[in-house]
Every structure is written in structure tokens, then in C-alpha cells.
């Protein structure tokens, strides 16, 4: 039986110490799940980091992974975030070659998508765009034929909605 | 007054109740060995670090206390790996102390530097690198807490040499701040407990499956009470053997690949299964889809990852087994189960007939005779292979923790060093190690340890001049195409044992009386080699990829 796969977003709080990330990522590797994106940074408490992580996996994923993660001594909390009840964002930097004949079209696209230009020379620019994954991918797909040279994505970060 | 890291370490171990360490020195652990000279803790110098880890494991299994092993950095630490993995798979509380290069050299590929924490990540519950002498005491205390709490398991503490040597004053020492866990709770246990009780009371053909967790939770008395109050037949996993007195009338034996025909058949007929302290490993279930097809399954375990992992639990309950059973027992009624028990009795008659000597042949009879000749509460330690199955099937433990076996990992070479640990841990109880010739050769160097410390254990080596279990599998499932399973008979095991300074003797498995009584009456360390026909297999056995019902009783031809 082939189970349907979908994207899952796991958010966790962990001790901000050496080696913790390898313990966390080891759980995914051992269970055979690929990490699609991963974002780690300190929280307001500098001794605690938040890891936000996404994987494309079957429906057993959340239960298996969260149970194992909760057993790790350095993991304080684990939750799965659902798109409908959370705010998700990611940031992308796009390095773009400015070909003369495409320049006008590129400028229009930057305007249309509301990207920020963070660097610009005669022949090259770096754009910043922030949004949900879907928007990011639309922009990347649009700009690709216009001359993207490289991109860097943060991966998803997310917080649950609250009352 | 200032104390060195090594002194604080040894003091903390002593405060935690450690009376013995199994280890092997190297440059990076010498501050510890220096401290051991004067201390109250005995250090047993093993002949290989793997054996040190198995000895700590055997100590922990026999006593229920934490076992401690010690190795130097680099090769010493990596030699521990098999022993740590063995303890991990069977949830034994051990602490592995490893020396490490000085902190300024960490990450430089220094002499005998190895990332032992990285290497052991998947086989430890947790690990620590002590980077500051002020954290030594708190880290060791935390390691003890972690190795025993919830589901026990190995904890490794990596100790850089300079931290062991540096000194600090008591008032400089720091406490350990464990980050508070945000508890997402296991749900309403009372409801779950009531549901399990109701389902069990209403069931017509209940069976309890006892896993290794029952012993770990010290719930052997409670499980016996439950069985007797509810008239509930029980089976065990291999790790659960010995949780209840073997002669208990409700005992059907252990299940799985090498388990008993009766237990496998009855589980298949059950309408309700209460599984306690077992993860339903593939060794116990064979094909998951065909395991206990008629049963509602309730599962009690302290480890959330074990519940519903391999088999879906209809009624899960996550919690300490002993505490849970204490609450469950008052809810259990004693309905009339005479029909179910009569049906089991009838099954038992036919299966007993088919499986004389418990399917083990002469070695099974031999093991029973050894048990009869030895004092009542003797501990048996098995190796791996046919000898393991012979022993687990034939030895009838009357008290918990008196049958020690490497169940999850199946580590050959386990028996002799684990027996050393068991004897050191419980000196007034006799210990017999049962091994095959293959496994015996894997840690044969420990005869020197036994001899040096005059550890009075008895070692039975079943010599079938083959890797017997491999031979059986090749014989049955590879069309008798034997390959790489013959060990031959070129080594004289009795002479080797004598060369190490042990008393030793040889008997044939068919005529063992005199040999057994000589061994039983010996006082020091003793080795008995038992010659066995290489075709003396174990039956029934479940072929790979078959269900627990598809046992076979011999070659298909
Ligand atoms: C360290 C290790 N290596 C290999 C195996 C695979 N294995 C399982 S049983 C067995 C044969 C054991 O032979 P022996 O020790 O002579 O015992 P017997 O089966 O003859 O009783 C082997 C090689 C193992 N379990 N452990």
C-alpha cells in the first residue's frame, strides 16, 4: 500500500548546546525521513533554540518523529504546525544576472512581486523576497528564465495562531 | 580543599552506590586509575573493553543497579561499542565512562582521539562531554538519573584528561539545570486503565504477553498477582522469561521465532492480549500482519515510542508498569475461564508430545540436569546461537534476574563477561555461563580475568565444532549448502582453560552425570566442555518470512 505523502512542519524548542542538532537530525535519518528544510535560531532565552523543520512524508511521520524527538534529553517541546492554524514564512535571496535585453522585464517583475533589491550593480542584483513557500516558488519560477544564478532559502519558519 | 575531576568523579560514583567498575586503562584515563588505588570502589581489569561493557551489563541485569564500565579514548572507547549496543537493545542501565584527549586538542585528530559521542549517538539514551571540572559532579549525577529513569539504557560520559586532572573547590562546583520538559501528557490514564480492565474482564480467551520491561520495572510480584487473580494464561518474550516463576501453571512459555509451539498457537487463538513491557519485536511476532489475528490488543509500556510501534495497540497505556499494575489488579475480576484453560490444556498435551526435551534434544536435558545439580537460585547466562535457545527453553528460573541473555542484539561473546559481572554483582549466588564454541572464542581472553580474580563462575561450552545455529539455517533454508559455519576441532578447549589456570573437564552430552556433579561441587572457576552432535538443532523453528503458526519440526525432505 502506498501512502499519500504531504508536507509536515515540525516546530521544536531545544537546548542551545553543541551536538543537539545532530541528535535531532539523527532521529529523522534513522527513521528514513528526508529533511526538506531546516531553520535553527535562538529564542528570547539564549539558552533555548527553536528548530523549524519540514519534511515530505506519509501520515505515520508525525507520530513516529515526535515520539522519538520527545525522548531526547535536549528537546524541550515538539509540535506539528498545520498551515490552516499557523503563520508560515520563508525568506529567499535571489542572485540575478541583469541581461540588457531582459532588464525591463526583470524590473517589472520585482515591482509586481514586491521583492526588495538588496544589491545592484550594472550586471547583477540580489533580491530578497519573503512569503509563504508557494509565493516564493512562483517568484523563482518566474525569474528563472530571466537569469537567476543562485538562490539561498531559509526554509520555513512558523508560529501557531493563538487567541 | 580542592579536588581533582577524577576524585570528584569517583566520589560521585561511590555516593551513587557503585562498588565495582569494569575497565581497561589508557593514557587518557590514568587520573581515574590513580584515584582508584585508594578508593572503596573495586576496579576489575578486564582483558578487552568489549568485555568490560558486557560485564557492566551483566552486573546491571543481575542486580538491578547501574553497571559502570571505563575505557580510554580512541580504541578503548570504540571497543565498548558492541557492549553499549547490547545494553541499549535490552534497556539495561549502564554508564560508560570514556577518556578523551585534552579539551584544547578536541577536533584536531589528536593521538587516540575519536568522536565516541558521535559514534554512540544511536545506541545511547544520552551522552555528555564534560568540558569543565566544575560540572563533573552534576553531570555524573544526571547520568545516573538518566540511565535508570523511564525506560533504562546506556549513558556515556566522555572525560577529557585535563578535566580529570584539574582541581576545583566544592563551592566552585556547578549544578545541572535540566531544561524543563513541556509535557504533552499521555492522556487520561484512569480511563485507559478502566477500558483495559473492562476488556480483559469481558474477554473469553485472554493472554498476557510479558516483555523484558516487567523485570526492569520490578513488577514481577504484581504481574504474578494479576495472573493468578484473573486466571489469565501468559506467554513471555525471550526477554520476559523468568519474570514469573517458570513452574507457574499459567505459564505457556516464550513466543516467536525460537519460541514454543504451545505459546505461539495460543496467542494465535486469543481474543484479548495484554502486552506489558514489550515492543513486539520481529523476533516475537514474526509476520506482524498474522500475529494474534483475533485479538484486541492492549499495551502497557513506559516508553511512548514502544507503544504502537510494531503492532497497533487498540488500548494503549503509557506509564510505569508496576504502578499501573497496582491500580489494575483491584479492577480485575476472576471470571470462569475453565473453557479456555481446558482448551489450552488439551493443546499442551499434543504439543508436549511433539516437542520432547522442549525441542532441544540432549543439550536440553543436560541443562536441566545442571540446574538440578546447582543451588536453587543459580543464575544462568546465555551466549547466542543454539546454546541460547537450548538454555532459555530449558532453564527454569525461579526468581527474576536469574536468566540473563542478549535478546535484542543477539551478541555472541556476551555470556562469559556478563557472567563475570553477574557474579561480582551478586557474589552469594552461583553463576553458570552457557556458550557455544563460536561465541566462547569471541571473548576467550576473559578466562584470564576470571583466573586472576578467581571469580568462581562455571562455564559450559557446547562444542558442536560449528556455528550451530548458522548450520541449522543453512541446512533447513539453504538446501543444506553449508558455508562458513564449520569451526572444526583443532583447538583443545579443556587445555586452553587449564592454560588460563581454570579447572576444566570434557564430557559428551549423552553421558554427562559425572562431569556435571564434578562441576557442581567445584569451588573455584570451572569450565566444562560438552561435545554435541552438530545436527542437534532446535525445533520447532519458524522459517524466515513465515508466521508464528508456520513452525517446522524438521527438514522438509
Ligand atoms: C557477534 C556476532 N556475530 C555473528 C552473529 C551471527 N550468529 C548468530 S548465531 C551464530 C552461531 C553461533 O555459533 P556458536 O557460538 O558455536 O553457538 P551454537 O549455535 O553452535 O550453539 C552466529 C554466527 C552473532 N549473533 N553475533
Short mmCIF file of C-alpha atoms in Angstrom, two decimals, chain A:
data_model
loop_
_atom_site.label_atom_id
_atom_site.label_comp_id
_atom_site.label_asym_id
_atom_site.label_seq_id
_atom_site.Cartn_x
_atom_site.Cartn_y
_atom_site.Cartn_z
CA UNK A 1 0.00 0.00 0.00
CA UNK A 2 1.46 3.35 -0.98
CA UNK A 3 0.56 6.06 1.47
CA UNK A 4 -0.03 9.61 0.35
CA UNK A 5 2.78 11.97 1.20
CA UNK A 6 2.40 15.57 2.22
CA UNK A 7 4.46 18.29 3.78
CA UNK A 8 4.70 18.37 7.56
CA UNK A 9 6.08 21.22 9.62
CA UNK A 10 7.61 20.40 13.00
CA UNK A 11 8.47 23.15 15.43
CA UNK A 12 10.56 22.41 18.49
CA UNK A 13 12.36 24.04 21.35
CA UNK A 14 15.76 22.59 22.20
CA UNK A 15 18.73 23.36 24.41
CA UNK A 16 21.13 25.71 22.64
CA UNK A 17 24.18 23.46 23.04
CA UNK A 18 26.79 21.77 20.83
CA UNK A 19 25.70 18.47 19.32
CA UNK A 20 21.96 18.95 19.80
CA UNK A 21 21.22 19.39 16.11
CA UNK A 22 22.93 16.11 15.23
CA UNK A 23 20.84 14.30 17.83
CA UNK A 24 17.70 15.81 16.31
CA UNK A 25 18.63 15.18 12.70
CA UNK A 26 19.74 11.64 13.63
CA UNK A 27 16.14 10.79 14.53
CA UNK A 28 14.98 11.72 11.03
CA UNK A 29 17.82 9.83 9.36
CA UNK A 30 17.29 6.67 11.38
CA UNK A 31 13.57 6.66 10.66
CA UNK A 32 14.31 7.18 6.97
CA UNK A 33 12.78 10.65 6.57
CA UNK A 34 14.40 13.36 4.48
CA UNK A 35 14.52 16.86 5.94
CA UNK A 36 13.33 19.28 3.28
CA UNK A 37 14.09 22.46 5.14
CA UNK A 38 15.56 23.31 8.49
CA UNK A 39 15.88 26.57 10.33
CA UNK A 40 17.54 27.00 13.73
CA UNK A 41 17.98 30.12 15.82
CA UNK A 42 17.95 31.33 19.39
CA UNK A 43 14.69 32.27 21.06
CA UNK A 44 14.25 35.12 23.52
CA UNK A 45 16.01 32.86 26.02
CA UNK A 46 19.53 32.49 24.65
CA UNK A 47 19.82 29.00 26.17
CA UNK A 48 16.92 27.75 24.09
CA UNK A 49 16.76 27.47 20.30
CA UNK A 50 13.79 26.95 18.06
CA UNK A 51 14.12 24.46 15.26
CA UNK A 52 11.55 24.62 12.49
CA UNK A 53 11.75 21.78 10.10
CA UNK A 54 9.77 20.44 7.19
CA UNK A 55 9.59 17.00 5.62
CA UNK A 56 7.50 15.46 2.91
CA UNK A 57 6.29 12.19 4.35
CA UNK A 58 3.42 9.77 4.94
CA UNK A 59 0.88 10.01 7.73
CA UNK A 60 2.93 7.96 10.23
CA UNK A 61 5.59 10.63 10.15
CA UNK A 62 4.32 12.97 12.83
CA UNK A 63 3.64 10.34 15.46
CA UNK A 64 6.88 8.47 14.92
CA UNK A 65 9.07 11.50 14.78
CA UNK A 66 7.53 13.45 17.65
CA UNK A 67 7.63 10.45 19.99
CA UNK A 68 11.30 9.89 19.30
CA UNK A 69 12.16 13.59 19.48
CA UNK A 70 10.42 13.98 22.84
CA UNK A 71 12.68 11.26 24.23
CA UNK A 72 15.80 13.30 23.50
CA UNK A 73 17.08 14.87 26.69
CA UNK A 74 17.83 18.18 24.96
CA UNK A 75 14.41 18.55 23.38
CA UNK A 76 12.03 20.68 25.43
CA UNK A 77 8.94 20.72 23.24
CA UNK A 78 7.76 19.36 19.89
CA UNK A 79 4.64 20.30 17.95
CA UNK A 80 3.40 19.82 14.45
CA UNK A 81 2.12 23.06 12.88
CA UNK A 82 -0.78 22.93 10.46
CA UNK A 83 -0.90 25.52 7.66
CA UNK A 84 -4.51 26.44 8.43
CA UNK A 85 -3.79 27.42 12.03
CA UNK A 86 -0.33 28.92 11.84
CA UNK A 87 1.62 31.66 10.15
CA UNK A 88 4.36 30.39 7.88
CA UNK A 89 7.06 32.36 6.16
CA UNK A 90 10.34 31.86 4.45
CA UNK A 91 12.90 34.25 3.08
CA UNK A 92 14.79 33.80 -0.16
CA UNK A 93 17.75 35.66 -1.60
CA UNK A 94 17.88 35.52 -5.39
CA UNK A 95 21.06 36.34 -7.31
CA UNK A 96 20.10 37.52 -10.78
CA UNK A 97 22.20 38.33 -13.87
CA UNK A 98 20.96 41.57 -15.46
CA UNK A 99 20.95 40.99 -19.19
CA UNK A 100 20.34 44.23 -21.04
CA UNK A 101 17.52 42.98 -23.15
CA UNK A 102 15.67 41.48 -20.10
CA UNK A 103 16.28 44.33 -17.72
CA UNK A 104 12.93 45.99 -18.19
CA UNK A 105 11.04 42.78 -17.68
CA UNK A 106 13.04 41.99 -14.54
CA UNK A 107 12.28 45.41 -13.09
CA UNK A 108 8.59 44.89 -13.74
CA UNK A 109 8.69 41.52 -12.02
CA UNK A 110 10.47 42.95 -8.97
CA UNK A 111 7.76 45.52 -8.71
CA UNK A 112 4.94 43.11 -9.27
CA UNK A 113 6.11 40.61 -6.64
CA UNK A 114 7.14 43.28 -4.15
CA UNK A 115 10.70 42.00 -3.78
CA UNK A 116 13.33 44.15 -2.12
CA UNK A 117 16.52 44.84 -4.04
CA UNK A 118 19.39 44.31 -1.62
CA UNK A 119 22.27 44.70 -4.03
CA UNK A 120 22.54 46.09 -7.51
CA UNK A 121 25.42 46.62 -9.93
CA UNK A 122 25.33 47.18 -13.69
CA UNK A 123 25.14 43.50 -14.43
CA UNK A 124 23.96 41.72 -11.24
CA UNK A 125 21.44 42.10 -8.47
CA UNK A 126 20.36 40.31 -5.31
CA UNK A 127 16.67 40.30 -4.44
CA UNK A 128 15.04 39.46 -1.14
CA UNK A 129 11.58 38.01 -1.05
CA UNK A 130 9.55 36.95 1.95
CA UNK A 131 6.41 34.92 1.90
CA UNK A 132 4.80 31.53 2.04
CA UNK A 133 6.54 28.75 0.18
CA UNK A 134 4.02 28.92 -2.64
CA UNK A 135 4.72 32.58 -3.33
CA UNK A 136 8.47 32.01 -3.13
CA UNK A 137 8.24 29.25 -5.68
CA UNK A 138 6.11 31.33 -8.02
CA UNK A 139 8.73 34.08 -7.98
CA UNK A 140 11.59 31.68 -8.52
CA UNK A 141 9.81 30.01 -11.42
CA UNK A 142 9.02 33.35 -13.00
CA UNK A 143 12.54 34.72 -12.69
CA UNK A 144 14.37 31.52 -13.63
CA UNK A 145 14.27 32.12 -17.41
CA UNK A 146 15.23 35.74 -16.82
CA UNK A 147 18.64 34.80 -15.42
CA UNK A 148 18.74 33.51 -11.80
CA UNK A 149 22.30 32.42 -11.00
CA UNK A 150 21.83 31.21 -7.45
CA UNK A 151 19.40 31.29 -4.61
CA UNK A 152 19.54 30.84 -0.83
CA UNK A 153 16.39 29.96 1.08
CA UNK A 154 15.96 30.00 4.86
CA UNK A 155 13.39 27.27 4.82
CA UNK A 156 10.08 27.65 6.59
CA UNK A 157 9.67 29.30 9.95
CA UNK A 158 6.26 29.26 11.56
CA UNK A 159 4.29 30.07 14.68
CA UNK A 160 0.87 28.82 15.69
CA UNK A 161 -2.05 31.24 15.76
CA UNK A 162 -3.42 31.98 19.22
CA UNK A 163 -6.36 33.81 20.77
#
